Amino acid sequence: MSLYQRLTKVMDDRDVEGYVALIHEDAEIVFHKSGNKFTKDEWASMVVGMMGNPKFVNDSSRCIYENDEILVSHDFMSYPDDTKEAVMLVCMLKDGQIIRMETGATPLA
């Protein structure tokens, strides 16, 4: 199963432990929109809140490209504040895990 497929499955199942297992210990997560950067542990605590909220929804997702070094996907997300965004996700991979994740988001009207 590809990393994209595993990532999609844990998101759909709201499996926090499975999601966090896909993230490398030395990972850096970057929000392009705000410039905020997070470690794996910081990101994991945020993931608990996101996956625990039924209004945090991945409406649709598609894999743009994936190989052993990079994963690029495009998603439409709905959030607890009733906003929606188109999100580009770029993940650099190391040893089958995400070592760097960066998102770029565009608000949808």
CSV table of C-alpha atoms in Angstrom, one decimal:
chain,number,residue,atom,x,y,z
A,1,MET,CA,0.0,0.0,0.0
A,2,SER,CA,1.4,3.4,-0.9
A,3,LEU,CA,2.0,6.1,1.7
A,4,TYR,CA,-0.8,8.1,0.2
A,5,GLN,CA,-3.2,5.2,0.5
A,6,ARG,CA,-2.1,4.6,4.2
A,7,LEU,CA,-2.4,8.3,4.9
A,8,THR,CA,-5.9,8.4,3.4
A,9,LYS,CA,-7.0,5.4,5.3
A,10,VAL,CA,-5.9,6.6,8.7
A,11,MET,CA,-7.5,10.0,8.0
A,12,ASP,CA,-10.8,8.3,7.0
A,13,ASP,CA,-10.6,6.0,10.0
A,14,ARG,CA,-9.6,9.0,12.3
A,15,ASP,CA,-6.8,6.7,13.5
A,16,VAL,CA,-4.5,9.1,15.4
A,17,GLU,CA,-2.0,6.5,16.3
A,18,GLY,CA,-1.8,5.2,12.8
A,19,TYR,CA,-1.4,8.8,11.4
A,20,VAL,CA,1.4,9.6,13.9
A,21,ALA,CA,3.2,6.4,12.9
A,22,LEU,CA,3.5,7.7,9.4
A,23,ILE,CA,5.5,10.8,10.6
A,24,HIS,CA,9.3,10.5,11.0
A,25,GLU,CA,10.7,11.3,14.5
A,26,ASP,CA,12.7,14.2,13.0
A,27,ALA,CA,9.8,15.6,10.9
A,28,GLU,CA,9.0,19.3,10.4
A,29,ILE,CA,5.5,20.3,9.5
A,30,VAL,CA,5.1,23.7,7.9
A,31,PHE,CA,1.9,25.8,7.2
A,32,HIS,CA,2.8,27.9,4.2
A,33,LYS,CA,-0.1,30.3,4.9
A,34,SER,CA,1.0,31.2,8.4
A,35,GLY,CA,4.7,30.2,8.3
A,36,ASN,CA,4.2,28.2,11.5
A,37,LYS,CA,6.4,25.2,11.9
A,38,PHE,CA,5.8,22.2,14.2
A,39,THR,CA,7.8,19.1,15.4
A,40,LYS,CA,6.3,15.7,15.3
A,41,ASP,CA,5.2,15.9,18.9
A,42,GLU,CA,3.6,19.3,18.5
A,43,TRP,CA,1.8,18.2,15.3
A,44,ALA,CA,0.6,14.9,17.0
A,45,SER,CA,-1.2,16.9,19.7
A,46,MET,CA,-2.9,19.0,17.0
A,47,VAL,CA,-3.9,15.9,15.1
A,48,VAL,CA,-5.7,14.5,18.2
A,49,GLY,CA,-7.9,17.6,18.2
A,50,MET,CA,-8.5,17.6,14.5
A,51,MET,CA,-9.4,13.9,14.2
A,52,GLY,CA,-11.5,14.1,17.4
A,53,ASN,CA,-13.8,16.8,15.8
A,54,PRO,CA,-16.4,15.5,13.5
A,55,LYS,CA,-16.6,18.9,11.7
A,56,PHE,CA,-13.0,18.5,10.6
A,57,VAL,CA,-13.6,16.7,7.3
A,58,ASN,CA,-11.5,15.8,4.2
A,59,ASP,CA,-14.3,16.1,1.6
A,60,SER,CA,-12.1,14.7,-1.2
A,61,SER,CA,-8.5,13.9,-2.0
A,62,ARG,CA,-6.4,12.9,-4.9
A,63,CYS,CA,-2.8,11.9,-5.2
A,64,ILE,CA,-1.0,14.2,-7.7
A,65,TYR,CA,2.3,12.3,-7.5
A,66,GLU,CA,4.2,9.9,-5.3
A,67,ASN,CA,7.5,8.1,-5.3
A,68,ASP,CA,10.0,7.0,-2.6
A,69,GLU,CA,11.0,10.6,-2.0
A,70,ILE,CA,7.9,12.8,-2.3
A,71,LEU,CA,4.2,12.7,-2.1
A,72,VAL,CA,2.0,15.5,-3.5
A,73,SER,CA,-1.8,15.5,-3.0
A,74,HIS,CA,-4.7,18.0,-3.4
A,75,ASP,CA,-7.6,18.0,-0.9
A,76,PHE,CA,-10.8,19.8,-0.3
A,77,MET,CA,-11.2,20.3,3.5
A,78,SER,CA,-14.1,21.5,5.7
A,79,TYR,CA,-13.4,22.9,9.1
A,80,PRO,CA,-15.3,23.3,12.5
A,81,ASP,CA,-15.8,27.0,11.8
A,82,ASP,CA,-17.8,26.1,8.6
A,83,THR,CA,-15.0,27.3,6.3
A,84,LYS,CA,-13.6,25.3,3.4
A,85,GLU,CA,-10.2,25.3,1.8
A,86,ALA,CA,-8.4,23.7,-1.1
A,87,VAL,CA,-5.2,22.3,0.3
A,88,MET,CA,-2.0,21.3,-1.5
A,89,LEU,CA,0.0,18.9,0.6
A,90,VAL,CA,3.7,18.2,-0.2
A,91,CYS,CA,5.5,15.6,1.8
A,92,MET,CA,9.2,14.8,1.6
A,93,LEU,CA,9.8,11.1,2.5
A,94,LYS,CA,12.5,9.3,4.4
A,95,ASP,CA,12.5,5.6,5.2
A,96,GLY,CA,8.9,5.3,4.2
A,97,GLN,CA,7.7,8.1,6.6
A,98,ILE,CA,7.0,11.8,6.2
A,99,ILE,CA,10.1,13.8,7.1
A,100,ARG,CA,8.8,17.2,6.0
A,101,MET,CA,5.2,18.2,5.3
A,102,GLU,CA,4.1,21.5,3.9
A,103,THR,CA,0.6,22.7,3.2
A,104,GLY,CA,-0.6,25.5,1.0
A,105,ALA,CA,-4.3,26.4,1.5
A,106,THR,CA,-6.7,28.5,-0.5
A,107,PRO,CA,-10.0,29.6,1.1
A,108,LEU,CA,-13.1,28.6,-0.9
A,109,ALA,CA,-16.1,30.9,-1.0
